[in-house]
Coordinates of C-alpha atoms in Angstrom, one line a residue:
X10 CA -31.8 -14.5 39.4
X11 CA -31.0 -11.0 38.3
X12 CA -33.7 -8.3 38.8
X13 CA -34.3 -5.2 36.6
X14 CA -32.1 -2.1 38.5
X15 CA -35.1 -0.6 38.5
X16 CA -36.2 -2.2 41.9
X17 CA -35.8 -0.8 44.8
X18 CA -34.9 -1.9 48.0
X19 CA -37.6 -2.1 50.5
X20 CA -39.1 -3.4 54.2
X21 CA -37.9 -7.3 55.3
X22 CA -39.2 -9.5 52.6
X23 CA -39.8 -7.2 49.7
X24 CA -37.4 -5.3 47.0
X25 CA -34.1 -6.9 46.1
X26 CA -30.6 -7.5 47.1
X27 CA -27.7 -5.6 45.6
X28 CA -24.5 -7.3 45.4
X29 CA -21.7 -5.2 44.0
X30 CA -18.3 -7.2 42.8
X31 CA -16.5 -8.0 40.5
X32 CA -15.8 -11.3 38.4
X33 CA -14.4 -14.3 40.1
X34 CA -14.0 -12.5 43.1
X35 CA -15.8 -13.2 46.7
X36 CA -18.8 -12.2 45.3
X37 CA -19.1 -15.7 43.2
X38 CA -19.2 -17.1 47.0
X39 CA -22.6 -14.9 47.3
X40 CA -24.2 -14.9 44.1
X41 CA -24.0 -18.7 44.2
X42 CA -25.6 -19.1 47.2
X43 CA -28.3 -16.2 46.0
X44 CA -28.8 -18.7 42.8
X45 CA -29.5 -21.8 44.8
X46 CA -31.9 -19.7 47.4
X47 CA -33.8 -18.2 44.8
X48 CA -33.5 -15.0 46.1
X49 CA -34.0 -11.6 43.8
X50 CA -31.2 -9.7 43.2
X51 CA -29.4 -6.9 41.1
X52 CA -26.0 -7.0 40.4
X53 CA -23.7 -4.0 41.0
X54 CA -20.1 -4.2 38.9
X55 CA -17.3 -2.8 40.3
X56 CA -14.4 -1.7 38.6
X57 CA -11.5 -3.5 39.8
X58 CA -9.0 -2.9 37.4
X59 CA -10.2 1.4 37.4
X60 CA -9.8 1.2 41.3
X61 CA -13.3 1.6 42.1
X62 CA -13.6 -0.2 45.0
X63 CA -11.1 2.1 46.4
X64 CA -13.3 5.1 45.9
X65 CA -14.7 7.8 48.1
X66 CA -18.1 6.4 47.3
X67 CA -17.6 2.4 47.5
X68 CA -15.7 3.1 50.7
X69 CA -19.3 4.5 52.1
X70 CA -20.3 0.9 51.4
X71 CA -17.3 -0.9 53.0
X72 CA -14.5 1.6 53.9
X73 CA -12.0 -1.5 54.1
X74 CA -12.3 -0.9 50.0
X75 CA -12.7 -4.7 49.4
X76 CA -15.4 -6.5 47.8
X77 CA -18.4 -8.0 48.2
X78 CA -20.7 -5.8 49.5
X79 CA -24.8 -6.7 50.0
X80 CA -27.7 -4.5 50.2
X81 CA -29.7 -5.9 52.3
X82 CA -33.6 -5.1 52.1
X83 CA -34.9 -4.4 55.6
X84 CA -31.4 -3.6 57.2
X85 CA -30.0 -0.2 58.3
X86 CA -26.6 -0.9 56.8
X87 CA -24.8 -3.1 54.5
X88 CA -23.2 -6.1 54.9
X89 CA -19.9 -6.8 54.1
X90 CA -17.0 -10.0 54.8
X91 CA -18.1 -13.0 52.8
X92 CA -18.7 -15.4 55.9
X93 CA -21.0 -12.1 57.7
X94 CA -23.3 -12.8 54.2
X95 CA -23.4 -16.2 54.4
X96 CA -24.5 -16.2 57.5
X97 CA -27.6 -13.5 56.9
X98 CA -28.3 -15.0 53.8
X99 CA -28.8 -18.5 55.2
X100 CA -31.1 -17.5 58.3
X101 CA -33.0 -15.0 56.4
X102 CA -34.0 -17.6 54.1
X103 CA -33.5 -20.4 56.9
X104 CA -32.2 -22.6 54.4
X105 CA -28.7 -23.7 53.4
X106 CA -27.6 -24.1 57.1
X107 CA -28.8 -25.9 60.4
X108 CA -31.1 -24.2 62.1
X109 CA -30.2 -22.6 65.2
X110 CA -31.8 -25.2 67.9
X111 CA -30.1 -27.8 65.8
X112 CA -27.2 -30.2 66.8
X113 CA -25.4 -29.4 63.5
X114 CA -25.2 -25.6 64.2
X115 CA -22.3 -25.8 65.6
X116 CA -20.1 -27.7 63.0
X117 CA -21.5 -25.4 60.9
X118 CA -20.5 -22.3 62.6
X119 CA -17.0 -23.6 63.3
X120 CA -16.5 -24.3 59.2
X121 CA -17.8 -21.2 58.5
X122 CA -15.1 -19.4 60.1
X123 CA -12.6 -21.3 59.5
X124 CA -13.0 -20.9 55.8
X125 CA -13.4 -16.9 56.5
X126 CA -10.9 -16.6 59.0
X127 CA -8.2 -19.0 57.8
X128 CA -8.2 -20.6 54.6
X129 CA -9.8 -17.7 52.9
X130 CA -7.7 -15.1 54.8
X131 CA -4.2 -17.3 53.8
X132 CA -5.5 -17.1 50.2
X133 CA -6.1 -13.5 50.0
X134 CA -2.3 -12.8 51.2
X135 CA -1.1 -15.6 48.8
X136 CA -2.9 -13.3 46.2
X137 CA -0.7 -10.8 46.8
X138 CA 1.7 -10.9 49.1
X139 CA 3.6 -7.8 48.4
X140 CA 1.2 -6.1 50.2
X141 CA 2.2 -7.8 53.6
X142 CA 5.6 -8.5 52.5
X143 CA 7.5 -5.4 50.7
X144 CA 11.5 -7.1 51.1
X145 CA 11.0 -9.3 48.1
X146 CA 14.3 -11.4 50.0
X147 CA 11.8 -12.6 52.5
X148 CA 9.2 -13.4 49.5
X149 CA 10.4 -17.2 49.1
X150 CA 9.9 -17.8 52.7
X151 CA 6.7 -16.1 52.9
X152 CA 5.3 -18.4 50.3
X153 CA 6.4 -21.6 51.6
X154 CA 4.7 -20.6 54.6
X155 CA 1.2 -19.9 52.9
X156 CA 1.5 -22.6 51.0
X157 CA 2.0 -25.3 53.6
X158 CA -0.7 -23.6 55.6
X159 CA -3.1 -23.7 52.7
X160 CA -2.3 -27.2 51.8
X161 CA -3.1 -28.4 55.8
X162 CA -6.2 -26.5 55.6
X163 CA -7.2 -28.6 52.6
X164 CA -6.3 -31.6 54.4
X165 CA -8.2 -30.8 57.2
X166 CA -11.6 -30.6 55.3
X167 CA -10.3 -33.4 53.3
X168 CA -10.7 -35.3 56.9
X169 CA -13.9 -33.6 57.9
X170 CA -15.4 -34.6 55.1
X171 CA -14.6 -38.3 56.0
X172 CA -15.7 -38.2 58.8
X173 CA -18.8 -36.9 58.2
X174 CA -19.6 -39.4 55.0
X175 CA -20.1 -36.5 52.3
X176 CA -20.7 -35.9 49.6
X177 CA -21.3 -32.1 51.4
X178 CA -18.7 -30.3 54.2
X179 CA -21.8 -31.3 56.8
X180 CA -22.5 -34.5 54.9
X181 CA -25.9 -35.3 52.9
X182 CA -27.5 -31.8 53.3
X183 CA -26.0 -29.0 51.1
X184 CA -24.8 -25.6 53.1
X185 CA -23.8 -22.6 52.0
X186 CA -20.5 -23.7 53.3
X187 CA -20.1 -25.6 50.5
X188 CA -20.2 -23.2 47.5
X189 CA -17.5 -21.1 49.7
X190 CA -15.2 -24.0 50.0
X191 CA -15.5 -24.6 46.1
X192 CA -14.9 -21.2 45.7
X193 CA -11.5 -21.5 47.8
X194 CA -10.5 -24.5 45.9
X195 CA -11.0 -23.2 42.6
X196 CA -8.9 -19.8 43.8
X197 CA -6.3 -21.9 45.0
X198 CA -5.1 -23.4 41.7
X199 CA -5.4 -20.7 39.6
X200 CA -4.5 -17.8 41.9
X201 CA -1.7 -16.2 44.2
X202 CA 2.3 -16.7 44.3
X203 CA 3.0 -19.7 46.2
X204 CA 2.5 -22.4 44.0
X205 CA -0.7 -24.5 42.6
X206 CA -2.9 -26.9 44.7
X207 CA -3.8 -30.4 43.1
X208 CA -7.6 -30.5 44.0
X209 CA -7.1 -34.5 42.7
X210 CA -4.8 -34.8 46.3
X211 CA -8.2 -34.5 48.1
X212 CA -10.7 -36.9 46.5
X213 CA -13.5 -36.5 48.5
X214 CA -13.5 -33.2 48.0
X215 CA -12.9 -33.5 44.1
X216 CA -16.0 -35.2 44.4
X217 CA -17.7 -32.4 46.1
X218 CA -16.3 -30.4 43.7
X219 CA -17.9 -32.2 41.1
X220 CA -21.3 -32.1 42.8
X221 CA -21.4 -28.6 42.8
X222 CA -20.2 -28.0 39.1
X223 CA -23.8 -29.9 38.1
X224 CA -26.2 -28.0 40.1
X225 CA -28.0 -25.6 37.9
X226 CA -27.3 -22.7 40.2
X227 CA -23.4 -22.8 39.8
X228 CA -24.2 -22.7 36.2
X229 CA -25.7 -19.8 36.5
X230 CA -23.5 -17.9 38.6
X231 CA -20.2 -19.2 35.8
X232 CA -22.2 -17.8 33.0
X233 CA -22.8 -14.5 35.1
X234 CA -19.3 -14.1 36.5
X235 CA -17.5 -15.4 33.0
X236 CA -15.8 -18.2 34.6
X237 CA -15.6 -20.7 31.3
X238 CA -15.7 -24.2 31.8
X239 CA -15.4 -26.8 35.0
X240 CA -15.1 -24.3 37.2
X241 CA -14.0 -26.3 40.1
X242 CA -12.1 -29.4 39.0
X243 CA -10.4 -28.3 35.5
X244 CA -10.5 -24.2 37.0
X245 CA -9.3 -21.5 34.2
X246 CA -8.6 -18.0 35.3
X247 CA -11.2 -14.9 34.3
X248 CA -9.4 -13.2 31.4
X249 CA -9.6 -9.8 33.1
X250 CA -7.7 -7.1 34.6
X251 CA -6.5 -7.0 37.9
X252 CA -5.4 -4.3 40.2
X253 CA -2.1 -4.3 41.5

């Protein structure tokens, strides 16, 4: 839910968040999860095809130049890396994750960065892989790489989920892991260089995928980040510009 920009910030458990991104980027990950919480919060565009994020003044906020960033009320800094948000978001609200004296904490923990750390870390080089590869000769091999990499990382929550019984990544309870996997999936067939990933190899996650694409909250967070359509299992790219 999107406040007026005329809140402010304030102590713990007053004002607003402030998420700044752009569409279909990490910051879908967040403003899910923010949509399914509840939780008040302002939107703050950034101007990826201008180079904003690369600014003096966005690199105050994160000085890595990459998005999402969240203002936090209550906090003495902002938070950035997707998984770091996540991870607030869920134990400020306590909600969307097992709680810390829980036996399920650490399953969830260990998905949570491995979906930060490694399938969303393969995907962003996939995205573009010039930027860690600048002798296009090697380019082929480079993307062969990422791709089988990405596709056992698939596989592996493929398994997880079976072994957990579903239909969610820590089986009948919702996470917030789950909205960052979706987000992963969608990315992965319709983004980056080294090929497409059939989310229809995976059908337990397909139907995860699925689940998510009915909850009002994902509906929301399309409409607001101009993704059209299934946004999930039939995934169409944002018709927007894109920094090089």
């Amino acid at each position: 839910m999107i406040a007026s920009a005329e809140e402010t910030l304030g102590p713990a458990g007053q004002g607003v968040y402030r998420l700044h991104g752009a569409p279909d980027n990490a910051n879908f990950v967040v403003r899910m999860v923010l949509e399914e919480l509840g939780a008040r919060y302002e939107f703050v565009s950034v101007d990826r095809a201008a180079g904003e994020q690369k600014s003096d003044e966005y690199r105050k906020l994160n000085p890595q130049g990459l998005i999402p960033v969240l203002e936090v009320p209550g906090q003495d800094a902002v938070t950035f890396e997707t998984g770091a948000i996540l991870l607030m978001l869920s134990e400020r609200h306590r909600s969307l994750a097992p709680a810390l004296d829980t036996p399920g904490r650490g399953r969830f923990l260990k998905w949570l960065f491995f979906l930060s750390n490694t399938l969303h870390a393969d995907l962003r080089i996939s995205f573009k892989p010039h930027r860690y590869m600048p002798d296009k000769a090697c380019m082929p091999g480079l993307n062969a790489a990422l791709r089988s990499r990405i596709d056992a990382s698939f596989s592996l929550l493929e398994q997880e989920l079976e072994a957990c019984g579903g239909p969610f990544l820590l089986g009948a309870g919702l996470s917030c892991l789950d909205f960052y996997l979706a987000a992963c999936a969608r990315w992965a067939q319709i983004y980056g260089t080294c090929g497409v990933w059939p989310a229809d190899r995976c059908p337990r996650l397909f139907r995860l995928l699925e689940e998510l694409e009915a909850r009002p909250s994902v509906q929301r967070a399309c409409q607001l980040e101009l993704i059209d359509g299934a946004p999930f299992t039939a995934p169409t790219p944002v018709a927007f510009a894109r920094e090089k």
